[in-house]
Structures are given as structure tokens and as C-alpha cells.
Amino acid sequence: MESLQALIILKPTTLNNPLRPSVKLLSDSLLQQIIQEAYELLERKGVLVENNEATKLLKESGAHVDSSTRRVLIPAKLTERSVSTAPHSLRLYDATGMQAFEIGGDVVHFDPGSAALWVFDHRTQSERKPVTSDLVMFHSLIQTLENFHFQSTGLIGSDVPERIADCYRLYIAFQHCSKPIVTGIFVNEGFRPMFDMLAAVRGSAQELKKKPLAVFDACPSPPLKWSDLTAQSVIECARAGIPSEIISVPLLGATAPVTLAAALVQLTAENLSGVVLSQIAQPGAPVIFGGSPASFDLKTANAPLGAIETMMVNSAHSQIGKSLGLPTHAYMGLSDSKSVD
């Protein structure tokens, strides 16, 4: 497999026609090779699926299921069909339903990311777990920042029971910010109250489907596994018309191959399996090709999120997603610094 290449191209954009740099790390031939190998990986090795409904849907759609190991082999034709039915772009609307944001192509939006188990308290210069007051300040701040088009459930409140933490943080978010939200569930039981909350803000389930207000993150477990929780999230979101953001999280040298190109094959395969799951649950369901890959420091057992290798894989997988005609997402602009410096 050829090495990664960086091609920096200046091209005009449609927004007032300014020149905006476009970075491409993969040559056309390497990009196609990675995608082809991802298709073959799904067909020959498959994915481990812990969710019974997902397994049933996959089997009914032509995938081969090994009942003893729960491994599912996904034919290339099924993957190709799923990619073809997934929308090329989607729109998110704010809580008023008036302001719309296009997701797809080269359009860029920022959100604060998720989800912090700890915060660095600037007053005490020490780490602590977030509490409700932190969530309130977080979402109140995001409401005022014009460059953040979306908010996210970026903190997890430690002062409420864990079983309701996903619902609670969404409730706090919409109390203090009207922007579309990137969120997700912690338990299967969390989807229904969160869906009801979103439908209440929008006015009805039908209106929520017409004007989506949220994106639900769904992370396959590397390597090549779908847990009961994340698979169910993709299924429920597809049927409700809520966009799923498939976020593969390969750690290079730990839960994925150490080379960038091989890790991209795994990331692409995991994301494509999520696209398949969304489309067999509901053809045409909105889905985003995302990821949060990271290099892995074998000496310290840390994942340096600000490392150049991390940014290279993020840039490359966004290029892959766009080549497949899917909206894309990436965790970019991250740092391992604990304070602004």
C-alpha cells in the first residue's frame, strides 16, 4: 500500500466565492484502495454485533450471521446499496425551527465536542467532576458564541444519578441554548425520554422529523464491534428521522493497526457498517460519516489527541467520507493542554 500523500489545493467555495485551502492527504488511488479494502473487510471478517434487533435486520437484508460468535459478514452489495440510499446532505434547525444549517460537502460547522468526565477548575487549578452549575454556564456560553453553530452535551453532570445523566444534560442544554445539539445516549432507556424532549421542543414527532434538532453520536467499539447500546441508538434514530453520527474511534497501535493507512481501512469499515445499519432500519435515514481516531503512545499508554498523526487520520477519513457522498464529522482542533496557554 502506497504511503499517505498531502496535496494542498486552493479552490473557490460557494460562500461569497472566497479562496479557501483544501487539504487532501490521500491520492485518488490510495483512497479507492482503502475503501475497497474496507468493503472486503466487512465481507470477509465482518463485525461483532451484540444487539439482537440489529442482527435480525442484518440477516434479513442478506448478511451472513454466525449465531455462535455473533459475527456478521456484510456483503459488498449491501454496503454499496446502503451508501447509495443515505442522503448526501442534511439540515439541522435551531429550537425555533427558523434557522437552518446545511451539513454536507465542504460546508463547515463547529460545536464544542463531547463529553467531559472532568473539568479543570481555574479557581482551584485542579480537576473535578462537572456539576449542574457547570452545565448551565457551558450552554449559556455556547449560546453567545457566534462561531459555534451547534451546541453539544459536552459535560456530564455528576450530581444526578448516572441512569438519567444523558436525559438530564439534554434538558439543561435546551433550558439555556437554542442551537441544534450533538448528543447521545448512555443507556437504552434513555432514548425515549430524550426523543420526547426533542419532540416537545419542536412541537411534535412529525415536525421533529421534518426539522431535525439533534444529532445522536454512535460509536462502534474498535475493532469492528457494535455494542447493544450503540446499535440500538442507530436503529431508533433512523426510524425517528434523527441523524446518527457514526464515530469510529480507532487508537493506532492499540485497538487498530499502527499504520495510518491500515487504521483508515478499519475506521472506514466500522463507519460503513453503521451506515448499513441505519439504512436497513430505515432507507434514506440521515447519517454522518464521522470519527475520533487517535495515535496511541505505547510508552505511556496515552492517546495524544493533539498529535499530528491524529490530525492526519482525521483529515484523511473526512476525505474518504466526502468521496462516498456522505456528510462528514471529525474531532479537530484538540489539545492535550489543561489550560489556555
mmCIF file of C-alpha atoms in Angstrom:
data_model
loop_
_atom_site.group_PDB
_atom_site.id
_atom_site.type_symbol
_atom_site.label_atom_id
_atom_site.label_comp_id
_atom_site.label_asym_id
_atom_site.label_seq_id
_atom_site.Cartn_x
_atom_site.Cartn_y
_atom_site.Cartn_z
ATOM 1 C CA MET A 1 0.000 0.000 0.000
ATOM 2 C CA GLU A 2 1.422 3.359 -1.013
ATOM 3 C CA SER A 3 2.230 5.946 1.628
ATOM 4 C CA LEU A 4 -0.017 8.852 2.548
ATOM 5 C CA GLN A 5 0.435 11.982 0.500
ATOM 6 C CA ALA A 6 -0.566 15.537 1.295
ATOM 7 C CA LEU A 7 -1.954 17.593 -1.565
ATOM 8 C CA ILE A 8 -2.837 21.194 -0.724
ATOM 9 C CA ILE A 9 -5.177 22.694 -3.277
ATOM 10 C CA LEU A 10 -6.703 26.164 -3.436
ATOM 11 C CA LYS A 11 -10.193 26.172 -4.841
ATOM 12 C CA PRO A 12 -13.119 28.619 -4.787
ATOM 13 C CA THR A 13 -16.057 27.957 -2.473
ATOM 14 C CA THR A 14 -19.689 28.852 -2.955
ATOM 15 C CA LEU A 15 -19.849 31.113 0.121
ATOM 16 C CA ASN A 16 -19.244 34.600 -1.362
ATOM 17 C CA ASN A 17 -16.678 32.838 -3.561
ATOM 18 C CA PRO A 18 -13.570 33.301 -1.376
ATOM 19 C CA LEU A 19 -10.488 31.152 -1.850
ATOM 20 C CA ARG A 20 -10.302 28.509 0.859
ATOM 21 C CA PRO A 21 -7.485 25.959 1.169
ATOM 22 C CA SER A 22 -8.411 22.299 0.820
ATOM 23 C CA VAL A 23 -6.089 19.634 2.226
ATOM 24 C CA LYS A 24 -6.093 16.146 0.710
ATOM 25 C CA LEU A 25 -3.852 13.561 2.320
ATOM 26 C CA LEU A 26 -4.843 10.633 0.103
ATOM 27 C CA SER A 27 -4.126 10.226 -3.580
ATOM 28 C CA ASP A 28 -7.108 9.046 -5.622
ATOM 29 C CA SER A 29 -5.641 5.560 -5.989
ATOM 30 C CA LEU A 30 -4.913 5.147 -2.268
ATOM 31 C CA LEU A 31 -8.346 6.476 -1.325
ATOM 32 C CA GLN A 32 -10.055 3.934 -3.575
ATOM 33 C CA GLN A 33 -7.824 1.157 -2.242
ATOM 34 C CA ILE A 34 -8.763 1.967 1.358
ATOM 35 C CA ILE A 35 -12.469 1.952 0.523
ATOM 36 C CA GLN A 36 -12.177 -1.322 -1.413
ATOM 37 C CA GLU A 37 -10.298 -2.988 1.447
ATOM 38 C CA ALA A 38 -12.954 -1.747 3.910
ATOM 39 C CA TYR A 39 -15.663 -3.390 1.794
ATOM 40 C CA GLU A 40 -13.641 -6.614 1.722
ATOM 41 C CA LEU A 41 -13.039 -6.456 5.479
ATOM 42 C CA LEU A 42 -16.780 -6.283 6.132
ATOM 43 C CA GLU A 43 -17.471 -9.110 3.684
ATOM 44 C CA ARG A 44 -14.708 -11.485 4.840
ATOM 45 C CA LYS A 45 -14.286 -10.707 8.557
ATOM 46 C CA GLY A 46 -17.445 -8.762 9.359
ATOM 47 C CA VAL A 47 -18.429 -7.033 12.590
ATOM 48 C CA LEU A 48 -19.415 -8.357 16.012
ATOM 49 C CA VAL A 49 -22.995 -7.279 16.762
ATOM 50 C CA GLU A 50 -24.354 -7.606 20.321
ATOM 51 C CA ASN A 51 -27.818 -6.207 19.571
ATOM 52 C CA ASN A 52 -30.496 -8.799 18.709
ATOM 53 C CA GLU A 53 -32.671 -6.485 16.621
ATOM 54 C CA ALA A 54 -29.668 -5.283 14.612
ATOM 55 C CA THR A 55 -28.579 -8.881 13.988
ATOM 56 C CA LYS A 56 -32.083 -9.773 12.809
ATOM 57 C CA LEU A 57 -32.256 -6.786 10.442
ATOM 58 C CA LEU A 58 -28.830 -7.572 9.000
ATOM 59 C CA LYS A 59 -29.711 -11.223 8.432
ATOM 60 C CA GLU A 60 -32.980 -10.308 6.730
ATOM 61 C CA SER A 61 -31.051 -7.909 4.468
ATOM 62 C CA GLY A 62 -28.691 -10.613 3.196
ATOM 63 C CA ALA A 63 -25.819 -10.543 5.691
ATOM 64 C CA HIS A 64 -24.395 -13.844 6.958
ATOM 65 C CA VAL A 65 -24.757 -14.252 10.716
ATOM 66 C CA ASP A 66 -22.710 -16.707 12.770
ATOM 67 C CA SER A 67 -25.025 -17.335 15.726
ATOM 68 C CA SER A 68 -22.275 -18.871 17.856
ATOM 69 C CA THR A 69 -19.923 -15.866 17.657
ATOM 70 C CA ARG A 70 -22.452 -13.101 16.808
ATOM 71 C CA ARG A 71 -20.172 -12.070 13.958
ATOM 72 C CA VAL A 72 -21.974 -10.655 10.926
ATOM 73 C CA LEU A 73 -20.457 -10.735 7.431
ATOM 74 C CA ILE A 74 -21.828 -7.849 5.348
ATOM 75 C CA PRO A 75 -21.847 -8.373 1.547
ATOM 76 C CA ALA A 76 -20.326 -5.587 -0.523
ATOM 77 C CA LYS A 77 -23.592 -5.227 -2.459
ATOM 78 C CA LEU A 78 -25.476 -4.485 0.767
ATOM 79 C CA THR A 79 -22.882 -1.900 1.775
ATOM 80 C CA GLU A 80 -22.978 -0.254 -1.649
ATOM 81 C CA ARG A 81 -26.775 -0.156 -1.622
ATOM 82 C CA SER A 82 -26.794 1.408 1.839
ATOM 83 C CA VAL A 83 -24.328 4.110 0.827
ATOM 84 C CA SER A 84 -26.476 4.892 -2.214
ATOM 85 C CA THR A 85 -29.660 5.381 -0.140
ATOM 86 C CA ALA A 86 -28.007 7.531 2.547
ATOM 87 C CA PRO A 87 -28.601 11.278 1.963
ATOM 88 C CA HIS A 88 -25.689 13.332 0.604
ATOM 89 C CA SER A 89 -26.540 16.187 2.951
ATOM 90 C CA LEU A 90 -28.945 17.057 5.728
ATOM 91 C CA ARG A 91 -30.271 20.073 7.573
ATOM 92 C CA LEU A 92 -30.399 20.827 11.271
ATOM 93 C CA TYR A 93 -32.698 23.503 12.679
ATOM 94 C CA ASP A 94 -32.486 25.501 15.879
ATOM 95 C CA ALA A 95 -35.100 25.298 18.634
ATOM 96 C CA THR A 96 -37.267 27.942 16.957
ATOM 97 C CA GLY A 97 -37.327 25.965 13.698
ATOM 98 C CA MET A 98 -36.406 29.136 11.813
ATOM 99 C CA GLN A 99 -32.628 28.922 11.353
ATOM 100 C CA ALA A 100 -31.345 26.026 9.248
ATOM 101 C CA PHE A 101 -27.815 24.685 8.882
ATOM 102 C CA GLU A 102 -26.712 22.532 5.944
ATOM 103 C CA ILE A 103 -24.399 19.595 6.736
ATOM 104 C CA GLY A 104 -22.564 18.089 3.785
ATOM 105 C CA GLY A 105 -19.887 18.719 1.186
ATOM 106 C CA ASP A 106 -17.341 21.362 2.198
ATOM 107 C CA VAL A 107 -19.689 23.318 4.481
ATOM 108 C CA VAL A 108 -18.060 23.619 7.924
ATOM 109 C CA HIS A 109 -19.775 23.961 11.305
ATOM 110 C CA PHE A 110 -18.237 23.875 14.766
ATOM 111 C CA ASP A 111 -19.531 22.501 18.053
ATOM 112 C CA PRO A 112 -17.731 22.232 21.415
ATOM 113 C CA GLY A 113 -17.337 18.435 21.318
ATOM 114 C CA SER A 114 -18.152 15.876 23.987
ATOM 115 C CA ALA A 115 -18.175 14.572 26.607
ATOM 116 C CA ALA A 116 -16.003 15.619 29.526
ATOM 117 C CA LEU A 117 -15.968 13.452 32.644
ATOM 118 C CA TRP A 118 -13.751 16.048 34.355
ATOM 119 C CA VAL A 119 -13.272 19.802 34.205
ATOM 120 C CA PHE A 120 -10.234 21.859 35.114
ATOM 121 C CA ASP A 121 -11.344 24.388 37.727
ATOM 122 C CA HIS A 122 -9.452 27.617 37.038
ATOM 123 C CA ARG A 123 -10.118 28.850 40.568
ATOM 124 C CA THR A 124 -8.533 25.889 42.340
ATOM 125 C CA GLN A 125 -6.203 24.877 39.478
ATOM 126 C CA SER A 126 -7.313 21.266 39.943
ATOM 127 C CA GLU A 127 -9.534 18.691 38.251
ATOM 128 C CA ARG A 128 -13.025 17.883 39.477
ATOM 129 C CA LYS A 129 -16.213 16.308 38.142
ATOM 130 C CA PRO A 130 -18.748 18.650 36.481
ATOM 131 C CA VAL A 131 -21.954 19.581 38.300
ATOM 132 C CA THR A 132 -25.188 21.239 37.164
ATOM 133 C CA SER A 133 -23.843 24.776 37.525
ATOM 134 C CA ASP A 134 -21.044 23.892 35.100
ATOM 135 C CA LEU A 135 -23.568 22.630 32.554
ATOM 136 C CA VAL A 136 -25.595 25.833 32.893
ATOM 137 C CA MET A 137 -22.527 28.033 32.341
ATOM 138 C CA PHE A 138 -21.356 25.853 29.441
ATOM 139 C CA HIS A 139 -24.590 26.085 27.451
ATOM 140 C CA SER A 140 -25.130 29.759 28.324
ATOM 141 C CA LEU A 141 -21.673 30.485 26.909
ATOM 142 C CA ILE A 142 -22.271 28.484 23.704
ATOM 143 C CA GLN A 143 -25.472 30.472 23.126
ATOM 144 C CA THR A 144 -23.402 33.666 22.895
ATOM 145 C CA LEU A 145 -20.573 32.365 20.668
ATOM 146 C CA GLU A 146 -21.426 33.098 17.029
ATOM 147 C CA ASN A 147 -18.766 30.779 15.566
ATOM 148 C CA PHE A 148 -20.350 27.759 17.230
ATOM 149 C CA HIS A 149 -23.400 26.957 15.114
ATOM 150 C CA PHE A 150 -24.220 23.902 17.224
ATOM 151 C CA GLN A 151 -24.123 23.099 20.915
ATOM 152 C CA SER A 152 -23.269 19.710 22.390
ATOM 153 C CA THR A 153 -23.892 17.842 25.597
ATOM 154 C CA GLY A 154 -20.216 18.411 26.303
ATOM 155 C CA LEU A 155 -20.272 17.859 30.072
ATOM 156 C CA ILE A 156 -21.722 15.067 32.210
ATOM 157 C CA GLY A 157 -23.253 16.187 35.487
ATOM 158 C CA SER A 158 -22.006 14.171 38.458
ATOM 159 C CA ASP A 159 -24.694 15.447 40.831
ATOM 160 C CA VAL A 160 -27.516 13.374 39.298
ATOM 161 C CA PRO A 161 -27.935 9.572 39.104
ATOM 162 C CA GLU A 162 -25.949 8.020 36.253
ATOM 163 C CA ARG A 163 -29.063 6.347 34.804
ATOM 164 C CA ILE A 164 -30.587 9.737 33.930
ATOM 165 C CA ALA A 165 -27.403 11.674 33.150
ATOM 166 C CA ASP A 166 -27.978 11.570 29.362
ATOM 167 C CA CYS A 167 -31.541 12.909 29.645
ATOM 168 C CA TYR A 168 -30.605 15.473 32.290
ATOM 169 C CA ARG A 169 -27.801 17.063 30.295
ATOM 170 C CA LEU A 170 -30.118 17.417 27.270
ATOM 171 C CA TYR A 171 -32.750 19.071 29.477
ATOM 172 C CA ILE A 172 -30.202 21.571 30.823
ATOM 173 C CA ALA A 173 -28.933 22.243 27.295
ATOM 174 C CA PHE A 174 -32.300 23.373 25.949
ATOM 175 C CA GLN A 175 -33.025 25.428 29.042
ATOM 176 C CA HIS A 176 -30.044 27.655 28.229
ATOM 177 C CA CYS A 177 -29.277 27.383 24.487
ATOM 178 C CA SER A 178 -31.445 27.334 21.360
ATOM 179 C CA LYS A 179 -28.831 25.955 18.932
ATOM 180 C CA PRO A 180 -29.050 22.467 17.358
ATOM 181 C CA ILE A 181 -27.378 19.891 19.557
ATOM 182 C CA VAL A 182 -24.978 16.979 19.225
ATOM 183 C CA THR A 183 -25.770 14.414 21.914
ATOM 184 C CA GLY A 184 -26.161 10.683 22.583
ATOM 185 C CA ILE A 185 -27.489 8.065 24.972
ATOM 186 C CA PHE A 186 -25.792 6.265 27.876
ATOM 187 C CA VAL A 187 -28.489 3.590 28.367
ATOM 188 C CA ASN A 188 -31.095 2.116 26.018
ATOM 189 C CA GLU A 189 -33.861 3.503 28.216
ATOM 190 C CA GLY A 190 -32.502 6.996 27.670
ATOM 191 C CA PHE A 191 -33.597 7.341 24.048
ATOM 192 C CA ARG A 192 -37.353 7.573 24.603
ATOM 193 C CA PRO A 193 -37.353 10.469 27.133
ATOM 194 C CA MET A 194 -34.715 12.286 25.065
ATOM 195 C CA PHE A 195 -36.801 11.824 21.923
ATOM 196 C CA ASP A 196 -39.919 13.048 23.762
ATOM 197 C CA MET A 197 -37.980 16.096 24.934
ATOM 198 C CA LEU A 198 -36.851 16.934 21.392
ATOM 199 C CA ALA A 199 -40.379 16.417 20.041
ATOM 200 C CA ALA A 200 -41.766 18.703 22.750
ATOM 201 C CA VAL A 201 -39.323 21.467 21.787
ATOM 202 C CA ARG A 202 -40.203 21.082 18.108
ATOM 203 C CA GLY A 203 -43.945 20.659 18.690
ATOM 204 C CA SER A 204 -44.468 17.069 17.533
ATOM 205 C CA ALA A 205 -42.641 13.942 16.375
ATOM 206 C CA GLN A 206 -43.668 14.707 12.790
ATOM 207 C CA GLU A 207 -42.226 18.218 12.948
ATOM 208 C CA LEU A 208 -39.042 16.864 14.523
ATOM 209 C CA LYS A 209 -38.639 14.525 11.562
ATOM 210 C CA LYS A 210 -39.160 17.415 9.140
ATOM 211 C CA LYS A 211 -36.817 19.734 11.013
ATOM 212 C CA PRO A 212 -34.211 17.722 12.971
ATOM 213 C CA LEU A 213 -32.974 19.428 16.113
ATOM 214 C CA ALA A 214 -30.288 16.982 17.237
ATOM 215 C CA VAL A 215 -27.605 14.586 16.090
ATOM 216 C CA PHE A 216 -27.010 11.429 18.123
ATOM 217 C CA ASP A 217 -23.443 10.134 18.300
ATOM 218 C CA ALA A 218 -22.984 6.366 17.910
ATOM 219 C CA CYS A 219 -19.518 4.914 18.469
ATOM 220 C CA PRO A 220 -18.704 1.399 17.294
ATOM 221 C CA SER A 221 -16.267 -0.320 19.658
ATOM 222 C CA PRO A 222 -12.919 -0.890 17.949
ATOM 223 C CA PRO A 223 -12.017 -3.199 16.478
ATOM 224 C CA LEU A 224 -15.155 -3.978 14.412
ATOM 225 C CA LYS A 225 -17.829 -4.295 17.098
ATOM 226 C CA TRP A 226 -21.276 -2.836 17.722
ATOM 227 C CA SER A 227 -22.462 -2.908 21.326
ATOM 228 C CA ASP A 228 -26.110 -3.412 22.216
ATOM 229 C CA LEU A 229 -26.404 0.282 23.174
ATOM 230 C CA THR A 230 -24.866 1.921 20.115
ATOM 231 C CA ALA A 231 -26.574 -0.377 17.618
ATOM 232 C CA GLN A 232 -29.955 0.331 19.229
ATOM 233 C CA SER A 233 -29.254 4.072 19.084
ATOM 234 C CA VAL A 234 -28.647 3.904 15.323
ATOM 235 C CA ILE A 235 -31.852 1.909 14.779
ATOM 236 C CA GLU A 236 -34.019 4.204 16.922
ATOM 237 C CA CYS A 237 -32.609 7.368 15.350
ATOM 238 C CA ALA A 238 -33.109 6.059 11.807
ATOM 239 C CA ARG A 239 -36.785 5.349 12.466
ATOM 240 C CA ALA A 240 -37.306 8.704 14.180
ATOM 241 C CA GLY A 241 -35.581 10.698 11.431
ATOM 242 C CA ILE A 242 -32.838 11.853 13.806
ATOM 243 C CA PRO A 243 -29.377 11.936 12.185
ATOM 244 C CA SER A 244 -26.879 9.404 13.551
ATOM 245 C CA GLU A 245 -23.240 10.421 13.641
ATOM 246 C CA ILE A 246 -21.151 7.257 13.297
ATOM 247 C CA ILE A 247 -17.916 7.869 15.197
ATOM 248 C CA SER A 248 -15.264 5.211 14.786
ATOM 249 C CA VAL A 249 -12.559 5.567 17.456
ATOM 250 C CA PRO A 250 -9.506 3.525 16.410
ATOM 251 C CA LEU A 251 -6.379 4.008 18.540
ATOM 252 C CA LEU A 252 -3.370 3.418 16.292
ATOM 253 C CA GLY A 253 -1.247 0.647 17.757
ATOM 254 C CA ALA A 254 -3.813 -0.313 20.417
ATOM 255 C CA THR A 255 -7.308 -1.019 19.050
ATOM 256 C CA ALA A 256 -6.296 -0.532 15.415
ATOM 257 C CA PRO A 257 -3.274 -1.175 13.181
ATOM 258 C CA VAL A 258 -0.356 1.128 13.904
ATOM 259 C CA THR A 259 -0.046 2.426 10.330
ATOM 260 C CA LEU A 260 -2.246 5.302 9.261
ATOM 261 C CA ALA A 261 -3.487 3.693 6.048
ATOM 262 C CA ALA A 262 -4.455 0.395 7.706
ATOM 263 C CA ALA A 263 -6.191 2.234 10.566
ATOM 264 C CA LEU A 264 -8.203 4.128 7.941
ATOM 265 C CA VAL A 265 -9.362 0.817 6.476
ATOM 266 C CA GLN A 266 -10.704 -0.212 9.882
ATOM 267 C CA LEU A 267 -12.300 3.187 10.502
ATOM 268 C CA THR A 268 -13.971 3.125 7.093
ATOM 269 C CA ALA A 269 -15.273 -0.414 7.629
ATOM 270 C CA GLU A 270 -16.710 0.443 11.054
ATOM 271 C CA ASN A 271 -18.385 3.578 9.714
ATOM 272 C CA LEU A 272 -19.783 1.768 6.684
ATOM 273 C CA SER A 273 -21.267 -0.924 8.922
ATOM 274 C CA GLY A 274 -23.059 1.878 10.801
ATOM 275 C CA VAL A 275 -24.359 3.306 7.531
ATOM 276 C CA VAL A 276 -25.664 -0.169 6.635
ATOM 277 C CA LEU A 277 -27.419 -0.491 9.989
ATOM 278 C CA SER A 278 -29.120 2.885 9.631
ATOM 279 C CA GLN A 279 -30.305 2.199 6.076
ATOM 280 C CA ILE A 280 -31.713 -1.278 6.746
ATOM 281 C CA ALA A 281 -33.590 0.158 9.729
ATOM 282 C CA GLN A 282 -34.980 2.973 7.555
ATOM 283 C CA PRO A 283 -33.840 3.560 3.951
ATOM 284 C CA GLY A 284 -32.942 7.200 3.423
ATOM 285 C CA ALA A 285 -32.267 7.835 7.111
ATOM 286 C CA PRO A 286 -29.821 10.725 7.674
ATOM 287 C CA VAL A 287 -26.383 9.510 8.743
ATOM 288 C CA ILE A 288 -22.979 11.184 9.136
ATOM 289 C CA PHE A 289 -19.592 9.600 8.392
ATOM 290 C CA GLY A 290 -17.514 10.632 11.410
ATOM 291 C CA GLY A 291 -14.644 9.621 13.599
ATOM 292 C CA SER A 292 -12.418 10.337 16.558
ATOM 293 C CA PRO A 293 -9.256 8.365 15.778
ATOM 294 C CA ALA A 294 -6.069 8.986 17.701
ATOM 295 C CA SER A 295 -2.476 7.891 17.701
ATOM 296 C CA PHE A 296 -1.506 5.836 20.760
ATOM 297 C CA ASP A 297 1.656 6.315 22.790
ATOM 298 C CA LEU A 298 2.788 2.760 23.563
ATOM 299 C CA LYS A 299 5.249 4.011 26.201
ATOM 300 C CA THR A 300 2.807 5.999 28.324
ATOM 301 C CA ALA A 301 -0.476 4.296 27.240
ATOM 302 C CA ASN A 302 -1.955 7.705 26.410
ATOM 303 C CA ALA A 303 -3.825 8.829 23.307
ATOM 304 C CA PRO A 304 -2.366 12.226 22.306
ATOM 305 C CA LEU A 305 -5.373 13.910 20.719
ATOM 306 C CA GLY A 306 -3.335 16.848 19.501
ATOM 307 C CA ALA A 307 -0.673 14.744 17.761
ATOM 308 C CA ILE A 308 -0.017 15.300 14.066
ATOM 309 C CA GLU A 309 -0.841 11.646 13.316
ATOM 310 C CA THR A 310 -4.261 12.144 14.904
ATOM 311 C CA MET A 311 -4.955 15.167 12.738
ATOM 312 C CA MET A 312 -3.735 13.325 9.623
ATOM 313 C CA VAL A 313 -6.134 10.414 10.146
ATOM 314 C CA ASN A 314 -8.988 12.844 10.846
ATOM 315 C CA SER A 315 -8.294 14.766 7.647
ATOM 316 C CA ALA A 316 -7.998 11.564 5.647
ATOM 317 C CA HIS A 317 -11.201 9.963 6.913
ATOM 318 C CA SER A 318 -13.111 13.171 6.141
ATOM 319 C CA GLN A 319 -11.765 12.927 2.599
ATOM 320 C CA ILE A 320 -12.996 9.316 2.428
ATOM 321 C CA GLY A 321 -16.464 10.227 3.692
ATOM 322 C CA LYS A 322 -16.814 13.028 1.163
ATOM 323 C CA SER A 323 -15.727 10.717 -1.650
ATOM 324 C CA LEU A 324 -18.592 8.398 -0.681
ATOM 325 C CA GLY A 325 -21.019 11.314 -0.901
ATOM 326 C CA LEU A 326 -21.748 11.375 2.833
ATOM 327 C CA PRO A 327 -21.807 14.268 5.315
ATOM 328 C CA THR A 328 -18.680 14.150 7.476
ATOM 329 C CA HIS A 329 -17.588 14.875 11.025
ATOM 330 C CA ALA A 330 -14.254 14.951 12.822
ATOM 331 C CA TYR A 331 -12.818 15.838 16.222
ATOM 332 C CA MET A 332 -10.365 18.558 15.216
ATOM 333 C CA GLY A 333 -8.601 21.404 16.984
ATOM 334 C CA LEU A 334 -7.997 19.332 20.096
ATOM 335 C CA SER A 335 -5.180 19.822 22.553
ATOM 336 C CA ASP A 336 -3.670 17.917 25.455
ATOM 337 C CA SER A 337 -3.122 21.169 27.334
ATOM 338 C CA LYS A 338 -5.135 21.530 30.546
ATOM 339 C CA SER A 339 -5.301 25.312 30.368
ATOM 340 C CA VAL A 340 -5.204 28.120 27.828
ATOM 341 C CA ASP A 341 -1.527 28.783 27.176
#
